[in-house]
mmCIF file of C-alpha atoms in Angstrom:
data_model
loop_
_atom_site.group_PDB
_atom_site.id
_atom_site.type_symbol
_atom_site.label_atom_id
_atom_site.label_comp_id
_atom_site.label_asym_id
_atom_site.label_seq_id
_atom_site.Cartn_x
_atom_site.Cartn_y
_atom_site.Cartn_z
ATOM 1 C CA MET A 1 -22.764 95.464 60.402
ATOM 2 C CA LYS A 2 -23.292 96.501 63.725
ATOM 3 C CA THR A 3 -24.427 100.237 64.216
ATOM 4 C CA ARG A 4 -24.686 101.205 68.020
ATOM 5 C CA ARG A 5 -28.761 100.828 67.454
ATOM 6 C CA SER A 6 -28.733 97.312 66.788
ATOM 7 C CA PHE A 7 -26.070 96.193 70.055
ATOM 8 C CA LEU A 8 -28.119 97.741 71.648
ATOM 9 C CA GLN A 9 -30.529 95.956 69.813
ATOM 10 C CA LYS A 10 -29.690 92.748 69.932
ATOM 11 C CA ALA A 11 -26.266 92.210 72.223
ATOM 12 C CA SER A 12 -26.534 94.878 73.979
ATOM 13 C CA ILE A 13 -25.134 94.327 78.203
ATOM 14 C CA SER A 14 -23.648 97.196 79.150
ATOM 15 C CA ALA A 15 -24.848 110.387 83.512
ATOM 16 C CA LEU A 16 -24.546 115.468 85.134
ATOM 17 C CA ALA A 17 -27.084 117.266 87.204
ATOM 18 C CA LEU A 18 -27.327 118.326 90.525
ATOM 19 C CA SER A 19 -27.833 116.025 93.436
ATOM 20 C CA LEU A 20 -31.131 114.820 92.332
ATOM 21 C CA PRO A 21 -34.067 116.436 94.957
ATOM 22 C CA THR A 22 -36.899 113.587 96.410
ATOM 23 C CA ILE A 23 -39.556 113.501 94.504
ATOM 24 C CA PRO A 24 -42.918 112.003 93.574
ATOM 25 C CA MET A 25 -43.255 109.485 90.695
ATOM 26 C CA ILE A 26 -44.362 109.429 87.663
ATOM 27 C CA SER A 27 -46.896 105.990 86.638
ATOM 28 C CA TYR A 28 -45.870 104.201 84.056
ATOM 29 C CA SER A 29 -48.538 102.007 84.578
ATOM 30 C CA LYS A 30 -51.352 102.661 82.216
ATOM 31 C CA THR A 31 -54.702 102.844 83.171
ATOM 32 C CA GLN A 32 -57.833 104.357 82.872
ATOM 33 C CA SER A 33 -57.755 106.378 85.944
ATOM 34 C CA ASP A 34 -54.147 107.118 85.357
ATOM 35 C CA PRO A 35 -54.864 110.813 84.217
ATOM 36 C CA LEU A 36 -51.086 110.916 82.420
ATOM 37 C CA PHE A 37 -52.857 108.781 79.983
ATOM 38 C CA ASN A 38 -56.579 109.822 80.052
ATOM 39 C CA GLN A 39 -57.736 109.601 77.003
ATOM 40 C CA ASP A 40 -60.270 113.155 76.721
ATOM 41 C CA GLU A 41 -56.490 114.767 76.548
ATOM 42 C CA LYS A 42 -55.428 116.053 73.264
ATOM 43 C CA PRO A 43 -51.946 114.189 72.587
ATOM 44 C CA LEU A 44 -48.756 115.935 71.580
ATOM 45 C CA ARG A 45 -48.060 115.444 68.361
ATOM 46 C CA VAL A 46 -44.863 115.216 67.279
ATOM 47 C CA ALA A 47 -43.008 115.424 63.674
ATOM 48 C CA ILE A 48 -39.986 113.564 63.538
ATOM 49 C CA MET A 49 -37.232 115.064 61.812
ATOM 50 C CA GLY A 50 -34.768 112.241 61.149
ATOM 51 C CA LEU A 51 -36.074 108.781 59.095
ATOM 52 C CA GLY A 52 -33.359 106.457 59.791
ATOM 53 C CA SER A 53 -32.703 103.434 62.001
ATOM 54 C CA TYR A 54 -33.696 105.260 65.266
ATOM 55 C CA GLY A 55 -36.293 107.281 63.858
ATOM 56 C CA THR A 56 -37.822 104.124 62.644
ATOM 57 C CA ARG A 57 -37.623 102.708 66.245
ATOM 58 C CA VAL A 58 -39.307 105.930 67.797
ATOM 59 C CA ALA A 59 -42.678 105.726 65.547
ATOM 60 C CA GLN A 60 -42.833 102.080 65.705
ATOM 61 C CA ALA A 61 -42.334 102.839 69.169
ATOM 62 C CA MET A 62 -45.563 105.668 69.117
ATOM 63 C CA LYS A 63 -47.186 103.748 67.615
ATOM 64 C CA ASP A 64 -48.854 102.153 71.538
ATOM 65 C CA CYS A 65 -48.161 106.662 73.055
ATOM 66 C CA LYS A 66 -51.306 106.790 74.395
ATOM 67 C CA ARG A 67 -51.128 110.946 75.057
ATOM 68 C CA ALA A 68 -48.244 111.271 72.227
ATOM 69 C CA LYS A 69 -49.232 110.476 68.146
ATOM 70 C CA LEU A 70 -46.276 111.257 64.962
ATOM 71 C CA VAL A 71 -48.244 112.939 62.674
ATOM 72 C CA GLY A 72 -45.557 115.355 61.025
ATOM 73 C CA LEU A 73 -42.279 113.573 58.563
ATOM 74 C CA VAL A 74 -38.679 115.091 57.385
ATOM 75 C CA SER A 75 -36.238 114.614 55.273
ATOM 76 C CA GLY A 76 -34.758 115.208 52.582
ATOM 77 C CA THR A 77 -34.589 111.812 50.974
ATOM 78 C CA PRO A 78 -38.511 111.617 49.168
ATOM 79 C CA SER A 79 -39.161 107.951 48.882
ATOM 80 C CA LYS A 80 -39.248 107.483 52.634
ATOM 81 C CA ILE A 81 -41.298 110.137 52.924
ATOM 82 C CA GLU A 82 -43.793 108.391 51.240
ATOM 83 C CA SER A 83 -42.946 104.572 52.437
ATOM 84 C CA TRP A 84 -42.898 106.326 56.094
ATOM 85 C CA LYS A 85 -46.280 107.821 55.062
ATOM 86 C CA LYS A 86 -48.849 104.907 54.478
ATOM 87 C CA GLU A 87 -47.363 103.140 56.673
ATOM 88 C CA HIS A 88 -48.198 105.496 59.433
ATOM 89 C CA ASN A 89 -50.536 107.660 58.398
ATOM 90 C CA ILE A 90 -49.282 110.761 57.660
ATOM 91 C CA GLU A 91 -51.513 114.201 55.943
ATOM 92 C CA ASP A 92 -49.293 114.927 52.624
ATOM 93 C CA LYS A 93 -49.280 119.000 54.775
ATOM 94 C CA ASN A 94 -47.364 117.635 57.586
ATOM 95 C CA CYS A 95 -44.271 116.125 55.373
ATOM 96 C CA TYR A 96 -41.116 118.130 55.098
ATOM 97 C CA ASN A 97 -38.211 117.961 53.851
ATOM 98 C CA TYR A 98 -34.407 120.294 54.778
ATOM 99 C CA GLU A 99 -35.229 123.292 52.225
ATOM 100 C CA ASN A 100 -39.020 124.058 53.327
ATOM 101 C CA PHE A 101 -39.490 122.560 57.152
ATOM 102 C CA ASP A 102 -38.948 126.754 58.353
ATOM 103 C CA GLN A 103 -42.430 126.347 56.619
ATOM 104 C CA ILE A 104 -43.548 124.485 59.756
ATOM 105 C CA LYS A 105 -43.711 127.485 61.619
ATOM 106 C CA ASP A 106 -47.199 127.611 59.536
ATOM 107 C CA ASN A 107 -48.490 124.549 60.316
ATOM 108 C CA PRO A 108 -50.648 124.709 64.239
ATOM 109 C CA ASP A 109 -51.255 120.301 63.671
ATOM 110 C CA ILE A 110 -47.248 119.806 64.412
ATOM 111 C CA ASP A 111 -47.018 120.783 68.699
ATOM 112 C CA ALA A 112 -43.513 119.044 68.772
ATOM 113 C CA VAL A 113 -40.536 117.705 66.922
ATOM 114 C CA TYR A 114 -38.037 115.247 67.573
ATOM 115 C CA VAL A 115 -34.396 115.887 65.806
ATOM 116 C CA ILE A 116 -32.468 112.489 65.041
ATOM 117 C CA THR A 117 -30.763 113.529 62.509
ATOM 118 C CA PRO A 118 -26.112 113.207 62.608
ATOM 119 C CA ASN A 119 -25.055 114.874 66.304
ATOM 120 C CA GLY A 120 -23.909 117.211 64.432
ATOM 121 C CA LEU A 121 -27.205 118.812 62.777
ATOM 122 C CA HIS A 122 -28.583 118.643 65.341
ATOM 123 C CA LYS A 123 -28.100 123.350 66.931
ATOM 124 C CA GLU A 124 -28.940 123.823 63.215
ATOM 125 C CA HIS A 125 -32.660 121.450 63.124
ATOM 126 C CA SER A 126 -33.456 121.954 67.391
ATOM 127 C CA ILE A 127 -32.599 125.584 66.394
ATOM 128 C CA ARG A 128 -35.295 126.231 62.974
ATOM 129 C CA ALA A 129 -36.928 123.845 64.517
ATOM 130 C CA ALA A 130 -36.993 126.474 67.676
ATOM 131 C CA LYS A 131 -37.506 129.350 66.049
ATOM 132 C CA ALA A 132 -40.980 128.230 64.160
ATOM 133 C CA GLY A 133 -42.389 127.988 67.318
ATOM 134 C CA LYS A 134 -42.289 123.917 67.980
ATOM 135 C CA HIS A 135 -41.120 122.386 71.682
ATOM 136 C CA VAL A 136 -38.210 120.601 70.180
ATOM 137 C CA ILE A 137 -36.873 116.722 71.310
ATOM 138 C CA CYS A 138 -33.087 116.227 70.784
ATOM 139 C CA GLU A 139 -31.455 112.488 70.808
ATOM 140 C CA LYS A 140 -28.416 112.714 72.810
ATOM 141 C CA PRO A 141 -26.126 113.933 72.798
ATOM 142 C CA MET A 142 -27.507 117.766 71.755
ATOM 143 C CA ALA A 143 -24.836 119.011 70.140
ATOM 144 C CA THR A 144 -21.088 118.633 69.526
ATOM 145 C CA THR A 145 -20.155 121.092 71.630
ATOM 146 C CA VAL A 146 -20.450 122.408 74.697
ATOM 147 C CA ALA A 147 -20.808 126.292 73.038
ATOM 148 C CA ASP A 148 -23.338 124.789 70.492
ATOM 149 C CA ALA A 149 -25.388 123.951 73.590
ATOM 150 C CA ALA A 150 -26.047 126.571 75.018
ATOM 151 C CA GLU A 151 -26.796 127.684 71.630
ATOM 152 C CA MET A 152 -30.000 125.758 72.490
ATOM 153 C CA ILE A 153 -31.128 126.096 75.391
ATOM 154 C CA SER A 154 -30.981 129.610 75.003
ATOM 155 C CA VAL A 155 -32.913 130.021 72.032
ATOM 156 C CA CYS A 156 -35.636 127.778 73.249
ATOM 157 C CA ASP A 157 -35.655 129.815 76.372
ATOM 158 C CA GLN A 158 -35.362 132.723 74.029
ATOM 159 C CA MET A 159 -38.303 131.264 71.768
ATOM 160 C CA GLY A 160 -40.744 130.137 75.009
ATOM 161 C CA VAL A 161 -40.581 126.025 73.882
ATOM 162 C CA LYS A 162 -39.267 123.543 75.148
ATOM 163 C CA LEU A 163 -35.817 121.897 74.426
ATOM 164 C CA LEU A 164 -35.770 117.869 75.979
ATOM 165 C CA ILE A 165 -33.030 115.622 74.580
ATOM 166 C CA GLY A 166 -33.897 112.015 74.490
ATOM 167 C CA TYR A 167 -32.940 110.148 77.843
ATOM 168 C CA ARG A 168 -34.841 107.188 77.538
ATOM 169 C CA MET A 169 -33.143 105.777 80.440
ATOM 170 C CA HIS A 170 -34.794 109.084 82.899
ATOM 171 C CA PHE A 171 -37.856 106.401 82.144
ATOM 172 C CA GLU A 172 -37.289 103.622 82.474
ATOM 173 C CA ALA A 173 -38.841 101.294 85.542
ATOM 174 C CA ASN A 174 -35.796 99.302 86.810
ATOM 175 C CA THR A 175 -33.426 102.108 86.169
ATOM 176 C CA LEU A 176 -36.020 104.526 88.763
ATOM 177 C CA GLU A 177 -36.212 102.074 91.641
ATOM 178 C CA VAL A 178 -32.441 101.694 91.689
ATOM 179 C CA VAL A 179 -32.321 105.648 91.642
ATOM 180 C CA ARG A 180 -35.590 105.707 94.460
ATOM 181 C CA LYS A 181 -33.545 103.167 96.323
ATOM 182 C CA ARG A 182 -29.926 104.858 96.338
ATOM 183 C CA ARG A 183 -32.186 108.664 97.285
ATOM 184 C CA ALA A 184 -33.890 106.501 100.394
ATOM 185 C CA GLY A 185 -30.055 105.280 101.658
ATOM 186 C CA GLU A 186 -31.226 101.126 101.305
ATOM 187 C CA PHE A 187 -27.238 101.637 99.582
ATOM 188 C CA GLY A 188 -25.768 103.691 102.789
ATOM 189 C CA GLU A 189 -22.676 106.119 101.873
ATOM 190 C CA ILE A 190 -22.004 105.615 98.254
ATOM 191 C CA LYS A 191 -18.522 104.586 97.534
ATOM 192 C CA PHE A 192 -17.889 103.341 93.903
ATOM 193 C CA PHE A 193 -19.432 103.592 90.415
ATOM 194 C CA GLN A 194 -18.583 101.414 87.552
ATOM 195 C CA GLY A 195 -19.719 101.620 83.737
ATOM 196 C CA LEU A 196 -18.590 100.024 81.097
ATOM 197 C CA SER A 197 -20.613 101.169 77.500
ATOM 198 C CA GLY A 198 -18.680 99.451 73.577
ATOM 199 C CA PHE A 199 -19.293 97.704 71.091
ATOM 200 C CA ILE A 200 -17.461 96.724 67.605
ATOM 201 C CA ILE A 201 -18.587 99.640 65.160
ATOM 202 C CA GLY A 202 -19.032 98.195 61.675
ATOM 203 C CA ASP A 203 -19.991 99.870 58.339
ATOM 204 C CA PRO A 204 -16.206 102.692 58.138
ATOM 205 C CA THR A 205 -18.101 105.230 56.090
ATOM 206 C CA GLN A 206 -20.476 105.904 58.711
ATOM 207 C CA TRP A 207 -21.901 109.024 60.282
ATOM 208 C CA ARG A 208 -20.745 108.354 62.833
ATOM 209 C CA LEU A 209 -16.953 107.637 61.924
ATOM 210 C CA ASP A 210 -16.959 111.737 60.262
ATOM 211 C CA PRO A 211 -15.669 113.966 63.072
ATOM 212 C CA VAL A 212 -18.030 116.336 61.655
ATOM 213 C CA LEU A 213 -20.796 114.874 61.081
ATOM 214 C CA SER A 214 -19.999 112.882 65.169
ATOM 215 C CA GLY A 215 -18.588 115.310 66.452
ATOM 216 C CA GLY A 216 -16.077 112.774 67.880
ATOM 217 C CA GLY A 217 -16.317 108.872 67.875
ATOM 218 C CA ALA A 218 -17.496 105.841 70.902
ATOM 219 C CA MET A 219 -17.473 108.854 73.729
ATOM 220 C CA MET A 220 -20.022 110.103 71.995
ATOM 221 C CA ASP A 221 -22.286 107.859 70.284
ATOM 222 C CA ILE A 222 -21.518 104.885 73.579
ATOM 223 C CA GLY A 223 -19.422 106.899 76.286
ATOM 224 C CA ILE A 224 -22.231 108.955 77.675
ATOM 225 C CA TYR A 225 -23.940 106.661 79.155
ATOM 226 C CA SER A 226 -21.009 105.858 81.441
ATOM 227 C CA ILE A 227 -21.033 109.460 82.243
ATOM 228 C CA ASN A 228 -25.019 110.296 82.641
ATOM 229 C CA GLY A 229 -25.740 106.594 84.274
ATOM 230 C CA ALA A 230 -23.296 108.235 86.743
ATOM 231 C CA ARG A 231 -24.295 110.827 87.385
ATOM 232 C CA TYR A 232 -28.076 109.966 87.888
ATOM 233 C CA MET A 233 -26.344 106.733 89.588
ATOM 234 C CA ILE A 234 -24.644 108.569 92.520
ATOM 235 C CA GLY A 235 -26.742 111.701 93.159
ATOM 236 C CA SER A 236 -24.616 114.292 92.448
ATOM 237 C CA GLU A 237 -22.371 116.322 90.535
ATOM 238 C CA PRO A 238 -18.429 115.437 89.066
ATOM 239 C CA LEU A 239 -15.378 117.464 90.653
ATOM 240 C CA TRP A 240 -13.132 116.196 87.639
ATOM 241 C CA VAL A 241 -12.568 113.722 85.666
ATOM 242 C CA THR A 242 -9.256 111.936 84.025
ATOM 243 C CA ALA A 243 -9.303 109.644 80.666
ATOM 244 C CA GLN A 244 -6.335 107.775 78.694
ATOM 245 C CA GLU A 245 -7.644 106.600 75.339
ATOM 246 C CA VAL A 246 -6.608 104.060 73.102
ATOM 247 C CA LYS A 247 -7.124 103.589 69.434
ATOM 248 C CA THR A 248 -5.545 100.710 67.740
ATOM 249 C CA ASP A 249 -7.062 102.056 64.142
ATOM 250 C CA PRO A 250 -5.849 105.089 63.082
ATOM 251 C CA VAL A 251 -7.935 104.739 59.678
ATOM 252 C CA LYS A 252 -10.932 103.651 60.658
ATOM 253 C CA PHE A 253 -10.401 106.013 64.292
ATOM 254 C CA LYS A 254 -9.450 108.709 62.171
ATOM 255 C CA GLU A 255 -8.706 112.318 64.242
ATOM 256 C CA GLY A 256 -11.546 113.766 65.935
ATOM 257 C CA ILE A 257 -12.591 109.402 66.047
ATOM 258 C CA ASP A 258 -12.214 108.057 69.692
ATOM 259 C CA GLU A 259 -12.080 104.646 69.475
ATOM 260 C CA THR A 260 -11.493 103.758 73.089
ATOM 261 C CA ILE A 261 -11.365 106.548 76.141
ATOM 262 C CA ILE A 262 -11.028 105.148 80.402
ATOM 263 C CA PHE A 263 -12.063 107.465 81.959
ATOM 264 C CA GLN A 264 -12.484 108.213 85.501
ATOM 265 C CA MET A 265 -14.684 110.957 87.041
ATOM 266 C CA GLY A 266 -14.156 111.958 90.868
ATOM 267 C CA PHE A 267 -17.690 113.030 93.401
ATOM 268 C CA PRO A 268 -18.078 115.219 95.765
ATOM 269 C CA ASN A 269 -17.711 112.898 99.407
ATOM 270 C CA GLU A 270 -13.836 111.592 98.151
ATOM 271 C CA VAL A 271 -16.766 109.004 95.222
ATOM 272 C CA VAL A 272 -14.469 108.051 92.373
ATOM 273 C CA ALA A 273 -16.974 106.738 89.476
ATOM 274 C CA SER A 274 -14.566 104.190 87.088
ATOM 275 C CA CYS A 275 -15.668 103.647 83.054
ATOM 276 C CA LEU A 276 -14.886 102.404 79.509
ATOM 277 C CA SER A 277 -16.095 103.812 76.863
ATOM 278 C CA THR A 278 -15.233 101.941 73.073
ATOM 279 C CA TYR A 279 -15.738 100.672 69.602
ATOM 280 C CA SER A 280 -13.577 97.952 69.524
ATOM 281 C CA MET A 281 -15.290 95.224 72.254
ATOM 282 C CA ASN A 282 -18.226 94.251 72.433
ATOM 283 C CA TYR A 283 -20.978 92.934 75.096
ATOM 284 C CA LEU A 284 -20.411 96.267 76.983
ATOM 285 C CA ASP A 285 -23.800 97.596 78.856
ATOM 286 C CA LYS A 286 -22.659 97.409 82.169
ATOM 287 C CA PHE A 287 -23.620 99.431 85.441
ATOM 288 C CA TYR A 288 -22.356 98.840 89.050
ATOM 289 C CA LEU A 289 -22.749 100.966 92.259
ATOM 290 C CA ASN A 290 -21.013 100.086 95.310
ATOM 291 C CA GLY A 291 -23.169 101.643 98.431
ATOM 292 C CA THR A 292 -21.516 101.104 102.513
ATOM 293 C CA LYS A 293 -24.923 98.771 102.801
ATOM 294 C CA GLY A 294 -25.076 97.546 99.276
ATOM 295 C CA PHE A 295 -25.383 97.190 95.910
ATOM 296 C CA ALA A 296 -26.741 97.934 92.395
ATOM 297 C CA GLU A 297 -25.936 95.775 89.416
ATOM 298 C CA MET A 298 -27.579 96.283 85.968
ATOM 299 C CA GLN A 299 -26.830 94.187 82.926
ATOM 300 C CA PRO A 300 -27.500 94.914 80.654
ATOM 301 C CA SER A 301 -27.896 99.214 81.957
ATOM 302 C CA THR A 302 -28.885 100.754 78.905
ATOM 303 C CA GLY A 303 -29.881 97.753 76.003
ATOM 304 C CA TYR A 304 -33.166 99.126 74.125
ATOM 305 C CA GLY A 305 -34.406 94.972 75.330
ATOM 306 C CA PRO A 306 -35.591 94.555 79.042
ATOM 307 C CA ILE A 307 -33.265 96.162 81.411
ATOM 308 C CA GLU A 308 -31.856 93.657 83.622
ATOM 309 C CA GLY A 309 -29.996 93.689 87.126
ATOM 310 C CA ARG A 310 -30.350 93.370 91.151
ATOM 311 C CA THR A 311 -28.991 94.786 94.295
ATOM 312 C CA HIS A 312 -27.938 93.298 97.024
ATOM 313 C CA GLU A 313 -31.739 92.304 98.546
ATOM 314 C CA SER A 314 -33.178 91.225 95.455
ATOM 315 C CA PRO A 315 -33.910 90.614 91.224
ATOM 316 C CA LEU A 316 -34.861 94.183 90.132
ATOM 317 C CA ASP A 317 -38.066 92.697 88.257
ATOM 318 C CA ASN A 318 -39.918 95.040 86.407
ATOM 319 C CA PRO A 319 -42.168 93.860 83.391
ATOM 320 C CA HIS A 320 -40.182 95.572 80.461
ATOM 321 C CA VAL A 321 -41.620 98.434 78.306
ATOM 322 C CA THR A 322 -41.285 99.534 75.126
ATOM 323 C CA HIS A 323 -38.507 102.774 75.994
ATOM 324 C CA GLN A 324 -39.841 105.595 73.632
ATOM 325 C CA THR A 325 -42.943 104.401 74.088
ATOM 326 C CA THR A 326 -42.949 105.749 77.697
ATOM 327 C CA GLN A 327 -40.408 108.621 76.515
ATOM 328 C CA MET A 328 -42.969 109.562 73.914
ATOM 329 C CA ASP A 329 -45.908 108.902 76.754
ATOM 330 C CA GLN A 330 -43.497 111.532 79.478
ATOM 331 C CA MET A 331 -42.449 114.034 77.982
ATOM 332 C CA ALA A 332 -46.101 114.389 76.108
ATOM 333 C CA ALA A 333 -47.073 114.622 80.173
ATOM 334 C CA MET A 334 -43.962 116.835 80.258
ATOM 335 C CA ILE A 335 -45.328 119.255 77.752
ATOM 336 C CA LEU A 336 -48.877 119.563 77.935
ATOM 337 C CA ASP A 337 -49.268 119.300 81.725
ATOM 338 C CA GLY A 338 -46.336 120.734 83.533
ATOM 339 C CA LYS A 339 -44.901 117.444 84.432
ATOM 340 C CA GLU A 340 -41.944 116.630 86.077
ATOM 341 C CA ALA A 341 -39.602 113.750 85.517
ATOM 342 C CA GLU A 342 -37.335 111.769 87.796
ATOM 343 C CA ILE A 343 -34.467 112.363 86.359
ATOM 344 C CA PRO A 344 -33.976 115.715 84.171
ATOM 345 C CA VAL A 345 -33.960 115.008 80.895
ATOM 346 C CA ASP A 346 -33.617 118.805 80.179
ATOM 347 C CA GLY A 347 -30.864 121.046 77.240
ATOM 348 C CA ARG A 348 -29.466 121.936 80.736
ATOM 349 C CA GLU A 349 -28.717 118.459 81.749
ATOM 350 C CA GLY A 350 -27.575 117.341 78.015
ATOM 351 C CA LEU A 351 -25.278 120.484 78.696
ATOM 352 C CA LYS A 352 -24.000 119.066 81.700
ATOM 353 C CA ASP A 353 -23.005 116.201 80.182
ATOM 354 C CA MET A 354 -20.718 118.175 76.897
ATOM 355 C CA ARG A 355 -19.268 119.678 79.614
ATOM 356 C CA ILE A 356 -17.890 116.809 81.136
ATOM 357 C CA ILE A 357 -17.463 114.825 77.310
ATOM 358 C CA GLU A 358 -15.163 118.477 76.649
ATOM 359 C CA ALA A 359 -13.005 118.045 79.742
ATOM 360 C CA ILE A 360 -12.669 113.632 78.961
ATOM 361 C CA PHE A 361 -11.816 114.767 75.942
ATOM 362 C CA GLU A 362 -8.846 117.479 76.862
ATOM 363 C CA ALA A 363 -7.781 114.789 79.587
ATOM 364 C CA ALA A 364 -7.253 111.893 77.352
ATOM 365 C CA LYS A 365 -4.636 114.405 75.412
ATOM 366 C CA THR A 366 -3.265 116.375 77.660
ATOM 367 C CA GLY A 367 -2.963 113.372 80.233
ATOM 368 C CA GLU A 368 -3.327 115.993 82.912
ATOM 369 C CA LYS A 369 -6.279 115.885 85.455
ATOM 370 C CA VAL A 370 -9.036 118.458 84.092
ATOM 371 C CA ALA A 371 -11.470 120.570 87.347
ATOM 372 C CA LEU A 372 -15.049 120.945 85.863
ATOM 373 C CA VAL A 373 -15.597 123.920 89.003
#
């Protein structure tokens, strides 16, 4: 069985913030002189909610973190709790199920909850964590509707806690290098972006093919990479979308589950993005950015392994660091120290992607261009 997780790990070779201001880059080198990784500073103490395949990946990556530490677990499967407790040396008092989870409000040893449950549960679980006074890190997509995403932001604001979305690519070194070059004008006037995101999904009974739990098909799962990527690569916000849907297997890809969507986004200054999101083709993990003075090409562009690519001048050759390790250390610095991410990862960033996704679904259904402003 191939899932998005295994695909991105093994076979990956293939996005609505405002124009991003130039701000100092956060260093990712783990040196004693780097204040981000000062061993005397307390770590962000994190509980993972949802102990599935991606939760496992995050937990393993956190073993190498300097500012973030896994200290708590939330799962509806007792056997997982037991095995994770042993592997990660988690105390009994920091373990919860979905029924008693709200008691985490009385636990001063947990600072944040990383929600890695199915998309359709993100709103409930994130709001419960926020109402318990814990900072929230939520996997993308942050919700299944714009309304739910907005409510999550509102509750976190009311409770005075951070809401961060698991945009791991926003901390990846080669990705940041391309964004930095674009901001510096090295590609000239940006004209075009292409994003290809897809793989062949396996088990037809999995939650990603359940409309209630997933909120959609390939677009929610993998197409969001091209949406988000277009935004940070181009550096502005889309004004409109058009889309066309193709469905070859209406049994596997039932109503509410998109199989393949080809979509276009129009940006200011007549910049166009042309993208593909699919559950029916492998080896699609590619970004291409074209400007009047040069280009950047990344393939793979969002996979778990090393991100590879080149510009018109040279290869992208920053050393690979496990994305989730970097992400969690940087998010710890954001929560504990007030650091700013070079590419936003807050709830409002996630809300922007949700608005685009809803517009793409509308455009695919109606055949009409849908305005975003």
